[in-house]
Amino acid sequence: MNKVRKLFYSKKVAPYVFVCPFILSFMFFWIYPLISTGMMSFQDITPTGTDWIGFNNYKKLVKDTVFHTAILNSFEYMALTLVLLIPFPMLFAVLIDSRLVKAKGFWKACLYVPALTSVVISGTLFRLMFSEYPTGQMNMLTSALGLGTFKWLKMKATGLSALLIVCCWRWTGVNMLYFISGLKAIDTSLYESADIDGASAWQKFRYVTVPLLKPTIIYVITISVYAGLSMFMESYMLWAGPDSPNNIGLTIVGYLYKRGITKNQLGYGSAVGIVLLVIALAINMVQLIMNGTFKKEED
């Protein structure tokens, strides 16, 4: 018993004991599903059995125009969320962290509360808000302005705008808290030195805040790329299912669900999932390399 106790209290063994739960969960919930999905993508899976078909699923994806539409929609959504969910949360974080804003805790809570709301509830509310009927809040607003009513979720531009509004409503507060955490790590003496040198508020933001927030910015970009490409529930709830007019709300994950679950084509759906993983990894690796994440620091 004493030997076992000494073993667990050993400085060499203890770190592995604490890391072991993470390694086991990582292997069980990530490595195993990844390997299983990779194998399934080379198979034709039916209720009666499975057949090994090689790269046939991937060859079909190359010619699948609906899949191409899903990729284009996901890329548009991802790019626009990066444009909206990087600068604006950063600006809100800087304002809340400054002396200009009072009741900081209140504003943090107001911006963060939407993230705590169920996506099912928020998606349903926004679907009713963007309803094509005159009773929809957006149509009531446009009617009051004399612009008439619109079929918001049946047009490409307005449908994408609705998705972006849902996204910004839910995640602006989350990204803002990331940036606030990054701001807390900046030494205030740097701002004091900038004040002594006569730097304006913009110059302090441009030459002090932004460079020192670079690690936080890279992190937010990384998770935003993944979140943008893997978006599903917002679209599903906004159009009340995986189908939308002319596939204007179809995403890669939505197409995976449609083929893999709805049509019971698990092999084809697995191929879609592997392609999504490769695309997300490729984009994030490129942006991490461009941001100098893997560069060795000079002594």
PDB file of C-alpha atoms in Angstrom:
ATOM      1  CA  MET A   1       0.000   0.000   0.000  1.00  0.00           C
ATOM      2  CA  ASN A   2       2.824   2.358   0.899  1.00  0.00           C
ATOM      3  CA  LYS A   3       4.565   1.561  -2.377  1.00  0.00           C
ATOM      4  CA  VAL A   4       1.416   2.422  -4.335  1.00  0.00           C
ATOM      5  CA  ARG A   5       1.061   5.655  -2.376  1.00  0.00           C
ATOM      6  CA  LYS A   6       4.671   6.594  -3.020  1.00  0.00           C
ATOM      7  CA  LEU A   7       4.159   5.803  -6.695  1.00  0.00           C
ATOM      8  CA  PHE A   8       1.199   8.177  -7.025  1.00  0.00           C
ATOM      9  CA  TYR A   9       2.968  10.892  -5.046  1.00  0.00           C
ATOM     10  CA  SER A  10       6.084  10.561  -7.176  1.00  0.00           C
ATOM     11  CA  LYS A  11       6.971  13.716  -9.114  1.00  0.00           C
ATOM     12  CA  LYS A  12       7.546  11.600 -12.206  1.00  0.00           C
ATOM     13  CA  VAL A  13       4.258   9.685 -12.065  1.00  0.00           C
ATOM     14  CA  ALA A  14       1.858  12.324 -10.674  1.00  0.00           C
ATOM     15  CA  PRO A  15       1.756  14.473 -13.862  1.00  0.00           C
ATOM     16  CA  TYR A  16       0.719  11.437 -15.940  1.00  0.00           C
ATOM     17  CA  VAL A  17      -2.002  10.581 -13.421  1.00  0.00           C
ATOM     18  CA  PHE A  18      -3.536  14.060 -13.752  1.00  0.00           C
ATOM     19  CA  VAL A  19      -3.206  14.084 -17.559  1.00  0.00           C
ATOM     20  CA  CYS A  20      -4.575  10.560 -17.988  1.00  0.00           C
ATOM     21  CA  PRO A  21      -8.316  11.500 -17.798  1.00  0.00           C
ATOM     22  CA  PHE A  22      -7.853  14.070 -20.565  1.00  0.00           C
ATOM     23  CA  ILE A  23      -5.904  11.646 -22.754  1.00  0.00           C
ATOM     24  CA  LEU A  24      -8.525   8.920 -22.306  1.00  0.00           C
ATOM     25  CA  SER A  25     -11.437  11.269 -23.034  1.00  0.00           C
ATOM     26  CA  PHE A  26      -9.581  12.733 -26.040  1.00  0.00           C
ATOM     27  CA  MET A  27      -8.953   9.292 -27.463  1.00  0.00           C
ATOM     28  CA  PHE A  28     -12.493   8.045 -26.776  1.00  0.00           C
ATOM     29  CA  PHE A  29     -14.438  11.121 -27.890  1.00  0.00           C
ATOM     30  CA  TRP A  30     -12.168  12.438 -30.673  1.00  0.00           C
ATOM     31  CA  ILE A  31      -9.577   9.956 -31.976  1.00  0.00           C
ATOM     32  CA  TYR A  32     -11.902   6.937 -32.081  1.00  0.00           C
ATOM     33  CA  PRO A  33     -14.802   8.809 -33.796  1.00  0.00           C
ATOM     34  CA  LEU A  34     -12.334  10.325 -36.280  1.00  0.00           C
ATOM     35  CA  ILE A  35     -10.884   6.935 -37.238  1.00  0.00           C
ATOM     36  CA  SER A  36     -14.358   5.389 -37.381  1.00  0.00           C
ATOM     37  CA  THR A  37     -15.689   8.218 -39.565  1.00  0.00           C
ATOM     38  CA  GLY A  38     -12.669   7.961 -41.862  1.00  0.00           C
ATOM     39  CA  MET A  39     -13.307   4.256 -42.385  1.00  0.00           C
ATOM     40  CA  MET A  40     -17.042   4.816 -42.918  1.00  0.00           C
ATOM     41  CA  SER A  41     -16.328   7.396 -45.612  1.00  0.00           C
ATOM     42  CA  PHE A  42     -14.902   4.584 -47.781  1.00  0.00           C
ATOM     43  CA  GLN A  43     -17.980   2.417 -47.295  1.00  0.00           C
ATOM     44  CA  ASP A  44     -21.549   2.179 -48.540  1.00  0.00           C
ATOM     45  CA  ILE A  45     -23.526   1.664 -45.341  1.00  0.00           C
ATOM     46  CA  THR A  46     -27.072   0.324 -45.543  1.00  0.00           C
ATOM     47  CA  PRO A  47     -29.405  -1.231 -42.948  1.00  0.00           C
ATOM     48  CA  THR A  48     -28.528  -4.661 -44.365  1.00  0.00           C
ATOM     49  CA  GLY A  49     -24.746  -4.299 -44.272  1.00  0.00           C
ATOM     50  CA  THR A  50     -21.678  -2.388 -45.429  1.00  0.00           C
ATOM     51  CA  ASP A  51     -19.661  -2.550 -48.634  1.00  0.00           C
ATOM     52  CA  TRP A  52     -16.153  -1.212 -49.150  1.00  0.00           C
ATOM     53  CA  ILE A  53     -16.336   1.158 -52.151  1.00  0.00           C
ATOM     54  CA  GLY A  54     -13.022   3.006 -51.925  1.00  0.00           C
ATOM     55  CA  PHE A  55     -13.078   6.657 -53.011  1.00  0.00           C
ATOM     56  CA  ASN A  56     -16.523   6.523 -54.641  1.00  0.00           C
ATOM     57  CA  ASN A  57     -18.096   8.750 -51.988  1.00  0.00           C
ATOM     58  CA  TYR A  58     -15.422  11.398 -52.523  1.00  0.00           C
ATOM     59  CA  LYS A  59     -15.808  11.160 -56.311  1.00  0.00           C
ATOM     60  CA  LYS A  60     -19.533  11.816 -55.907  1.00  0.00           C
ATOM     61  CA  LEU A  61     -18.775  14.860 -53.756  1.00  0.00           C
ATOM     62  CA  VAL A  62     -16.663  16.376 -56.542  1.00  0.00           C
ATOM     63  CA  LYS A  63     -19.676  16.255 -58.879  1.00  0.00           C
ATOM     64  CA  ASP A  64     -22.332  17.046 -56.249  1.00  0.00           C
ATOM     65  CA  THR A  65     -23.586  20.570 -57.026  1.00  0.00           C
ATOM     66  CA  VAL A  66     -25.683  20.694 -53.826  1.00  0.00           C
ATOM     67  CA  PHE A  67     -22.546  20.006 -51.790  1.00  0.00           C
ATOM     68  CA  HIS A  68     -20.780  22.817 -53.675  1.00  0.00           C
ATOM     69  CA  THR A  69     -23.635  25.138 -52.706  1.00  0.00           C
ATOM     70  CA  ALA A  70     -23.295  24.080 -49.069  1.00  0.00           C
ATOM     71  CA  ILE A  71     -19.543  24.819 -49.144  1.00  0.00           C
ATOM     72  CA  LEU A  72     -20.121  28.239 -50.707  1.00  0.00           C
ATOM     73  CA  ASN A  73     -22.796  29.107 -48.134  1.00  0.00           C
ATOM     74  CA  SER A  74     -20.552  28.012 -45.261  1.00  0.00           C
ATOM     75  CA  PHE A  75     -17.606  30.027 -46.590  1.00  0.00           C
ATOM     76  CA  GLU A  76     -19.746  33.137 -46.988  1.00  0.00           C
ATOM     77  CA  TYR A  77     -21.122  32.731 -43.489  1.00  0.00           C
ATOM     78  CA  MET A  78     -17.670  32.101 -42.001  1.00  0.00           C
ATOM     79  CA  ALA A  79     -16.088  35.105 -43.761  1.00  0.00           C
ATOM     80  CA  LEU A  80     -18.853  37.481 -42.718  1.00  0.00           C
ATOM     81  CA  THR A  81     -18.824  36.272 -39.117  1.00  0.00           C
ATOM     82  CA  LEU A  82     -15.075  36.944 -39.002  1.00  0.00           C
ATOM     83  CA  VAL A  83     -15.697  40.468 -40.286  1.00  0.00           C
ATOM     84  CA  LEU A  84     -18.392  41.087 -37.673  1.00  0.00           C
ATOM     85  CA  LEU A  85     -17.299  39.058 -34.649  1.00  0.00           C
ATOM     86  CA  ILE A  86     -13.666  40.211 -34.424  1.00  0.00           C
ATOM     87  CA  PRO A  87     -13.678  44.053 -34.587  1.00  0.00           C
ATOM     88  CA  PHE A  88     -17.005  44.810 -32.881  1.00  0.00           C
ATOM     89  CA  PRO A  89     -16.503  42.626 -29.778  1.00  0.00           C
ATOM     90  CA  MET A  90     -12.979  44.049 -29.525  1.00  0.00           C
ATOM     91  CA  LEU A  91     -14.385  47.576 -29.671  1.00  0.00           C
ATOM     92  CA  PHE A  92     -16.998  46.768 -27.028  1.00  0.00           C
ATOM     93  CA  ALA A  93     -14.301  45.229 -24.830  1.00  0.00           C
ATOM     94  CA  VAL A  94     -12.109  48.335 -25.100  1.00  0.00           C
ATOM     95  CA  LEU A  95     -15.056  50.610 -24.305  1.00  0.00           C
ATOM     96  CA  ILE A  96     -16.196  48.566 -21.304  1.00  0.00           C
ATOM     97  CA  ASP A  97     -12.619  48.323 -20.011  1.00  0.00           C
ATOM     98  CA  SER A  98     -12.191  52.097 -20.302  1.00  0.00           C
ATOM     99  CA  ARG A  99     -13.261  54.797 -17.869  1.00  0.00           C
ATOM    100  CA  LEU A 100     -15.964  56.019 -20.253  1.00  0.00           C
ATOM    101  CA  VAL A 101     -18.450  53.273 -19.340  1.00  0.00           C
ATOM    102  CA  LYS A 102     -20.112  52.944 -15.965  1.00  0.00           C
ATOM    103  CA  ALA A 103     -21.824  49.819 -14.575  1.00  0.00           C
ATOM    104  CA  LYS A 104     -19.418  47.541 -16.428  1.00  0.00           C
ATOM    105  CA  GLY A 105     -20.865  44.370 -14.905  1.00  0.00           C
ATOM    106  CA  PHE A 106     -24.348  45.265 -16.150  1.00  0.00           C
ATOM    107  CA  TRP A 107     -23.212  45.710 -19.766  1.00  0.00           C
ATOM    108  CA  LYS A 108     -21.147  42.533 -19.663  1.00  0.00           C
ATOM    109  CA  ALA A 109     -24.173  40.599 -18.449  1.00  0.00           C
ATOM    110  CA  CYS A 110     -26.459  42.163 -21.085  1.00  0.00           C
ATOM    111  CA  LEU A 111     -24.126  41.164 -23.914  1.00  0.00           C
ATOM    112  CA  TYR A 112     -23.420  37.696 -22.533  1.00  0.00           C
ATOM    113  CA  VAL A 113     -26.982  36.619 -21.680  1.00  0.00           C
ATOM    114  CA  PRO A 114     -27.865  35.700 -25.336  1.00  0.00           C
ATOM    115  CA  ALA A 115     -25.114  33.042 -25.271  1.00  0.00           C
ATOM    116  CA  LEU A 116     -26.936  31.357 -22.390  1.00  0.00           C
ATOM    117  CA  THR A 117     -30.172  31.200 -24.379  1.00  0.00           C
ATOM    118  CA  SER A 118     -30.963  27.886 -26.035  1.00  0.00           C
ATOM    119  CA  VAL A 119     -30.311  27.966 -29.770  1.00  0.00           C
ATOM    120  CA  VAL A 120     -33.681  26.239 -30.239  1.00  0.00           C
ATOM    121  CA  ILE A 121     -35.479  29.092 -28.489  1.00  0.00           C
ATOM    122  CA  SER A 122     -33.460  31.855 -30.142  1.00  0.00           C
ATOM    123  CA  GLY A 123     -33.775  30.259 -33.579  1.00  0.00           C
ATOM    124  CA  THR A 124     -37.541  29.940 -33.195  1.00  0.00           C
ATOM    125  CA  LEU A 125     -37.865  33.553 -32.054  1.00  0.00           C
ATOM    126  CA  PHE A 126     -35.859  34.855 -34.978  1.00  0.00           C
ATOM    127  CA  ARG A 127     -37.830  32.669 -37.408  1.00  0.00           C
ATOM    128  CA  LEU A 128     -41.021  34.329 -36.163  1.00  0.00           C
ATOM    129  CA  MET A 129     -39.341  37.727 -36.300  1.00  0.00           C
ATOM    130  CA  PHE A 130     -38.363  37.230 -39.957  1.00  0.00           C
ATOM    131  CA  SER A 131     -41.673  35.647 -40.917  1.00  0.00           C
ATOM    132  CA  GLU A 132     -43.021  36.536 -44.372  1.00  0.00           C
ATOM    133  CA  TYR A 133     -46.436  37.290 -42.893  1.00  0.00           C
ATOM    134  CA  PRO A 134     -47.449  40.882 -42.065  1.00  0.00           C
ATOM    135  CA  THR A 135     -47.415  39.991 -38.345  1.00  0.00           C
ATOM    136  CA  GLY A 136     -43.648  39.342 -38.377  1.00  0.00           C
ATOM    137  CA  GLN A 137     -41.704  42.006 -36.486  1.00  0.00           C
ATOM    138  CA  MET A 138     -39.412  42.808 -39.420  1.00  0.00           C
ATOM    139  CA  ASN A 139     -42.358  43.165 -41.817  1.00  0.00           C
ATOM    140  CA  MET A 140     -44.173  45.330 -39.275  1.00  0.00           C
ATOM    141  CA  LEU A 141     -41.101  47.561 -39.158  1.00  0.00           C
ATOM    142  CA  THR A 142     -40.693  47.797 -42.936  1.00  0.00           C
ATOM    143  CA  SER A 143     -44.433  48.402 -43.345  1.00  0.00           C
ATOM    144  CA  ALA A 144     -44.266  51.250 -40.836  1.00  0.00           C
ATOM    145  CA  LEU A 145     -41.440  52.748 -42.909  1.00  0.00           C
ATOM    146  CA  GLY A 146     -43.514  52.432 -46.059  1.00  0.00           C
ATOM    147  CA  LEU A 147     -41.306  49.747 -47.630  1.00  0.00           C
ATOM    148  CA  GLY A 148     -43.910  46.979 -47.719  1.00  0.00           C
ATOM    149  CA  THR A 149     -43.378  43.366 -46.657  1.00  0.00           C
ATOM    150  CA  PHE A 150     -40.666  40.888 -47.663  1.00  0.00           C
ATOM    151  CA  LYS A 151     -40.188  37.134 -47.739  1.00  0.00           C
ATOM    152  CA  TRP A 152     -37.059  37.383 -45.638  1.00  0.00           C
ATOM    153  CA  LEU A 153     -36.170  33.698 -45.424  1.00  0.00           C
ATOM    154  CA  LYS A 154     -36.837  32.963 -49.090  1.00  0.00           C
ATOM    155  CA  MET A 155     -34.219  35.333 -50.516  1.00  0.00           C
ATOM    156  CA  LYS A 156     -30.467  34.764 -50.460  1.00  0.00           C
ATOM    157  CA  ALA A 157     -29.362  38.176 -49.161  1.00  0.00           C
ATOM    158  CA  THR A 158     -32.008  38.572 -46.476  1.00  0.00           C
ATOM    159  CA  GLY A 159     -31.761  34.917 -45.404  1.00  0.00           C
ATOM    160  CA  LEU A 160     -27.996  35.220 -44.910  1.00  0.00           C
ATOM    161  CA  SER A 161     -28.515  38.517 -43.083  1.00  0.00           C
ATOM    162  CA  ALA A 162     -30.936  36.806 -40.696  1.00  0.00           C
ATOM    163  CA  LEU A 163     -28.368  34.091 -39.988  1.00  0.00           C
ATOM    164  CA  LEU A 164     -25.707  36.704 -39.295  1.00  0.00           C
ATOM    165  CA  ILE A 165     -28.000  38.606 -36.955  1.00  0.00           C
ATOM    166  CA  VAL A 166     -28.660  35.419 -34.977  1.00  0.00           C
ATOM    167  CA  CYS A 167     -24.920  34.714 -34.853  1.00  0.00           C
ATOM    168  CA  CYS A 168     -23.972  38.226 -33.731  1.00  0.00           C
ATOM    169  CA  TRP A 169     -26.763  38.279 -31.167  1.00  0.00           C
ATOM    170  CA  ARG A 170     -25.536  35.036 -29.606  1.00  0.00           C
ATOM    171  CA  TRP A 171     -21.738  35.308 -29.789  1.00  0.00           C
ATOM    172  CA  THR A 172     -20.788  38.985 -29.566  1.00  0.00           C
ATOM    173  CA  GLY A 173     -20.762  38.856 -25.775  1.00  0.00           C
ATOM    174  CA  VAL A 174     -18.657  35.685 -25.690  1.00  0.00           C
ATOM    175  CA  ASN A 175     -15.942  37.138 -27.921  1.00  0.00           C
ATOM    176  CA  MET A 176     -16.099  40.385 -25.976  1.00  0.00           C
ATOM    177  CA  LEU A 177     -15.233  38.525 -22.768  1.00  0.00           C
ATOM    178  CA  TYR A 178     -12.257  36.912 -24.519  1.00  0.00           C
ATOM    179  CA  PHE A 179     -10.967  40.353 -25.470  1.00  0.00           C
ATOM    180  CA  ILE A 180     -11.619  41.755 -22.004  1.00  0.00           C
ATOM    181  CA  SER A 181      -9.488  38.925 -20.580  1.00  0.00           C
ATOM    182  CA  GLY A 182      -6.742  39.845 -23.045  1.00  0.00           C
ATOM    183  CA  LEU A 183      -6.961  43.520 -22.070  1.00  0.00           C
ATOM    184  CA  LYS A 184      -6.544  42.646 -18.385  1.00  0.00           C
ATOM    185  CA  ALA A 185      -3.176  41.084 -19.219  1.00  0.00           C
ATOM    186  CA  ILE A 186      -1.815  44.339 -20.719  1.00  0.00           C
ATOM    187  CA  ASP A 187       0.416  46.318 -18.356  1.00  0.00           C
ATOM    188  CA  THR A 188      -1.197  49.696 -17.657  1.00  0.00           C
ATOM    189  CA  SER A 189       2.239  51.316 -17.471  1.00  0.00           C
ATOM    190  CA  LEU A 190       2.414  51.034 -21.265  1.00  0.00           C
ATOM    191  CA  TYR A 191      -0.623  53.298 -21.590  1.00  0.00           C
ATOM    192  CA  GLU A 192       0.889  55.700 -19.061  1.00  0.00           C
ATOM    193  CA  SER A 193       4.061  55.862 -21.127  1.00  0.00           C
ATOM    194  CA  ALA A 194       1.996  56.508 -24.248  1.00  0.00           C
ATOM    195  CA  ASP A 195       0.183  59.352 -22.457  1.00  0.00           C
ATOM    196  CA  ILE A 196       3.521  60.919 -21.510  1.00  0.00           C
ATOM    197  CA  ASP A 197       4.592  60.718 -25.169  1.00  0.00           C
ATOM    198  CA  GLY A 198       1.389  62.509 -26.166  1.00  0.00           C
ATOM    199  CA  ALA A 199      -0.286  59.584 -27.929  1.00  0.00           C
ATOM    200  CA  SER A 200      -3.950  59.959 -28.837  1.00  0.00           C
ATOM    201  CA  ALA A 201      -6.617  57.397 -27.969  1.00  0.00           C
ATOM    202  CA  TRP A 202      -6.464  55.978 -31.516  1.00  0.00           C
ATOM    203  CA  GLN A 203      -2.652  55.725 -31.411  1.00  0.00           C
ATOM    204  CA  LYS A 204      -2.787  53.880 -28.088  1.00  0.00           C
ATOM    205  CA  PHE A 205      -5.348  51.487 -29.528  1.00  0.00           C
ATOM    206  CA  ARG A 206      -3.395  51.005 -32.768  1.00  0.00           C
ATOM    207  CA  TYR A 207       0.120  50.674 -31.362  1.00  0.00           C
ATOM    208  CA  VAL A 208      -0.431  49.296 -27.847  1.00  0.00           C
ATOM    209  CA  THR A 209      -3.774  47.513 -27.547  1.00  0.00           C
ATOM    210  CA  VAL A 210      -3.987  45.683 -30.886  1.00  0.00           C
ATOM    211  CA  PRO A 211      -0.393  44.303 -30.934  1.00  0.00           C
ATOM    212  CA  LEU A 212      -0.644  43.067 -27.351  1.00  0.00           C
ATOM    213  CA  LEU A 213      -4.069  41.532 -28.047  1.00  0.00           C
ATOM    214  CA  LYS A 214      -2.614  39.475 -30.901  1.00  0.00           C
ATOM    215  CA  PRO A 215      -2.715  36.101 -29.025  1.00  0.00           C
ATOM    216  CA  THR A 216      -6.372  36.700 -28.139  1.00  0.00           C
ATOM    217  CA  ILE A 217      -7.195  37.772 -31.694  1.00  0.00           C
ATOM    218  CA  ILE A 218      -5.577  34.628 -33.110  1.00  0.00           C
ATOM    219  CA  TYR A 219      -7.532  32.464 -30.668  1.00  0.00           C
ATOM    220  CA  VAL A 220     -10.845  34.144 -31.524  1.00  0.00           C
ATOM    221  CA  ILE A 221     -10.139  33.828 -35.262  1.00  0.00           C
ATOM    222  CA  THR A 222      -9.340  30.122 -34.834  1.00  0.00           C
ATOM    223  CA  ILE A 223     -12.529  29.272 -32.970  1.00  0.00           C
ATOM    224  CA  SER A 224     -14.579  31.540 -35.266  1.00  0.00           C
ATOM    225  CA  VAL A 225     -13.340  29.725 -38.381  1.00  0.00           C
ATOM    226  CA  TYR A 226     -14.370  26.403 -36.892  1.00  0.00           C
ATOM    227  CA  ALA A 227     -17.700  27.755 -35.621  1.00  0.00           C
ATOM    228  CA  GLY A 228     -18.494  29.367 -38.969  1.00  0.00           C
ATOM    229  CA  LEU A 229     -17.828  26.229 -40.987  1.00  0.00           C
ATOM    230  CA  SER A 230     -19.602  23.920 -38.519  1.00  0.00           C
ATOM    231  CA  MET A 231     -22.714  26.067 -38.079  1.00  0.00           C
ATOM    232  CA  PHE A 232     -25.876  23.953 -38.179  1.00  0.00           C
ATOM    233  CA  MET A 233     -28.438  24.530 -35.434  1.00  0.00           C
ATOM    234  CA  GLU A 234     -28.967  28.224 -36.220  1.00  0.00           C
ATOM    235  CA  SER A 235     -29.794  27.420 -39.844  1.00  0.00           C
ATOM    236  CA  TYR A 236     -31.848  24.374 -38.884  1.00  0.00           C
ATOM    237  CA  MET A 237     -34.026  26.347 -36.481  1.00  0.00           C
ATOM    238  CA  LEU A 238     -34.330  29.427 -38.697  1.00  0.00           C
ATOM    239  CA  TRP A 239     -35.755  27.368 -41.577  1.00  0.00           C
ATOM    240  CA  ALA A 240     -37.417  24.764 -39.323  1.00  0.00           C
ATOM    241  CA  GLY A 241     -35.390  21.892 -40.792  1.00  0.00           C
ATOM    242  CA  PRO A 242     -32.432  21.100 -43.061  1.00  0.00           C
ATOM    243  CA  ASP A 243     -34.285  22.272 -46.192  1.00  0.00           C
ATOM    244  CA  SER A 244     -34.463  25.898 -47.285  1.00  0.00           C
ATOM    245  CA  PRO A 245     -35.669  27.611 -50.501  1.00  0.00           C
ATOM    246  CA  ASN A 246     -33.049  27.018 -53.232  1.00  0.00           C
ATOM    247  CA  ASN A 247     -30.693  25.786 -50.465  1.00  0.00           C
ATOM    248  CA  ILE A 248     -29.934  29.366 -49.397  1.00  0.00           C
ATOM    249  CA  GLY A 249     -29.484  28.231 -45.776  1.00  0.00           C
ATOM    250  CA  LEU A 250     -27.776  24.904 -46.463  1.00  0.00           C
ATOM    251  CA  THR A 251     -24.398  24.482 -44.737  1.00  0.00           C
ATOM    252  CA  ILE A 252     -21.813  21.704 -44.828  1.00  0.00           C
ATOM    253  CA  VAL A 253     -23.007  20.248 -41.532  1.00  0.00           C
ATOM    254  CA  GLY A 254     -26.607  20.667 -42.659  1.00  0.00           C
ATOM    255  CA  TYR A 255     -25.821  18.671 -45.795  1.00  0.00           C
ATOM    256  CA  LEU A 256     -24.058  16.038 -43.688  1.00  0.00           C
ATOM    257  CA  TYR A 257     -27.203  15.721 -41.542  1.00  0.00           C
ATOM    258  CA  LYS A 258     -29.432  15.644 -44.603  1.00  0.00           C
ATOM    259  CA  ARG A 259     -27.543  12.858 -46.367  1.00  0.00           C
ATOM    260  CA  GLY A 260     -26.235  10.921 -43.384  1.00  0.00           C
ATOM    261  CA  ILE A 261     -29.238  11.017 -41.042  1.00  0.00           C
ATOM    262  CA  THR A 262     -32.310  11.948 -43.067  1.00  0.00           C
ATOM    263  CA  LYS A 263     -31.470   9.818 -46.118  1.00  0.00           C
ATOM    264  CA  ASN A 264     -29.578   7.178 -44.113  1.00  0.00           C
ATOM    265  CA  GLN A 265     -26.414   7.481 -46.254  1.00  0.00           C
ATOM    266  CA  LEU A 266     -23.893   7.280 -43.427  1.00  0.00           C
ATOM    267  CA  GLY A 267     -20.933   6.554 -45.688  1.00  0.00           C
ATOM    268  CA  TYR A 268     -21.600   9.592 -47.849  1.00  0.00           C
ATOM    269  CA  GLY A 269     -22.267  11.736 -44.792  1.00  0.00           C
ATOM    270  CA  SER A 270     -18.963  10.591 -43.276  1.00  0.00           C
ATOM    271  CA  ALA A 271     -17.154  11.708 -46.434  1.00  0.00           C
ATOM    272  CA  VAL A 272     -18.781  15.141 -46.060  1.00  0.00           C
ATOM    273  CA  GLY A 273     -17.581  15.277 -42.440  1.00  0.00           C
ATOM    274  CA  ILE A 274     -13.995  14.383 -43.373  1.00  0.00           C
ATOM    275  CA  VAL A 275     -13.956  17.073 -46.075  1.00  0.00           C
ATOM    276  CA  LEU A 276     -15.235  19.605 -43.517  1.00  0.00           C
ATOM    277  CA  LEU A 277     -12.488  18.623 -41.080  1.00  0.00           C
ATOM    278  CA  VAL A 278      -9.789  18.959 -43.745  1.00  0.00           C
ATOM    279  CA  ILE A 279     -11.090  22.381 -44.850  1.00  0.00           C
ATOM    280  CA  ALA A 280     -11.280  23.698 -41.273  1.00  0.00           C
ATOM    281  CA  LEU A 281      -7.795  22.416 -40.426  1.00  0.00           C
ATOM    282  CA  ALA A 282      -6.328  23.820 -43.651  1.00  0.00           C
ATOM    283  CA  ILE A 283      -7.787  27.301 -43.127  1.00  0.00           C
ATOM    284  CA  ASN A 284      -6.707  27.446 -39.490  1.00  0.00           C
ATOM    285  CA  MET A 285      -3.210  26.158 -40.245  1.00  0.00           C
ATOM    286  CA  VAL A 286      -2.772  28.802 -42.956  1.00  0.00           C
ATOM    287  CA  GLN A 287      -3.951  31.644 -40.721  1.00  0.00           C
ATOM    288  CA  LEU A 288      -1.837  30.405 -37.797  1.00  0.00           C
ATOM    289  CA  ILE A 289       1.254  30.271 -40.019  1.00  0.00           C
ATOM    290  CA  MET A 290       0.505  33.729 -41.456  1.00  0.00           C
ATOM    291  CA  ASN A 291       0.113  35.112 -37.935  1.00  0.00           C
ATOM    292  CA  GLY A 292       3.507  33.704 -36.958  1.00  0.00           C
ATOM    293  CA  THR A 293       2.193  31.279 -34.351  1.00  0.00           C
ATOM    294  CA  PHE A 294       4.753  28.604 -35.223  1.00  0.00           C
ATOM    295  CA  LYS A 295       7.747  30.929 -35.496  1.00  0.00           C
ATOM    296  CA  LYS A 296      10.507  30.350 -32.979  1.00  0.00           C
ATOM    297  CA  GLU A 297      11.203  33.288 -30.705  1.00  0.00           C
ATOM    298  CA  GLU A 298      14.659  34.764 -31.131  1.00  0.00           C
ATOM    299  CA  ASP A 299      16.884  34.810 -28.097  1.00  0.00           C
TER     300      ASP A 299
END
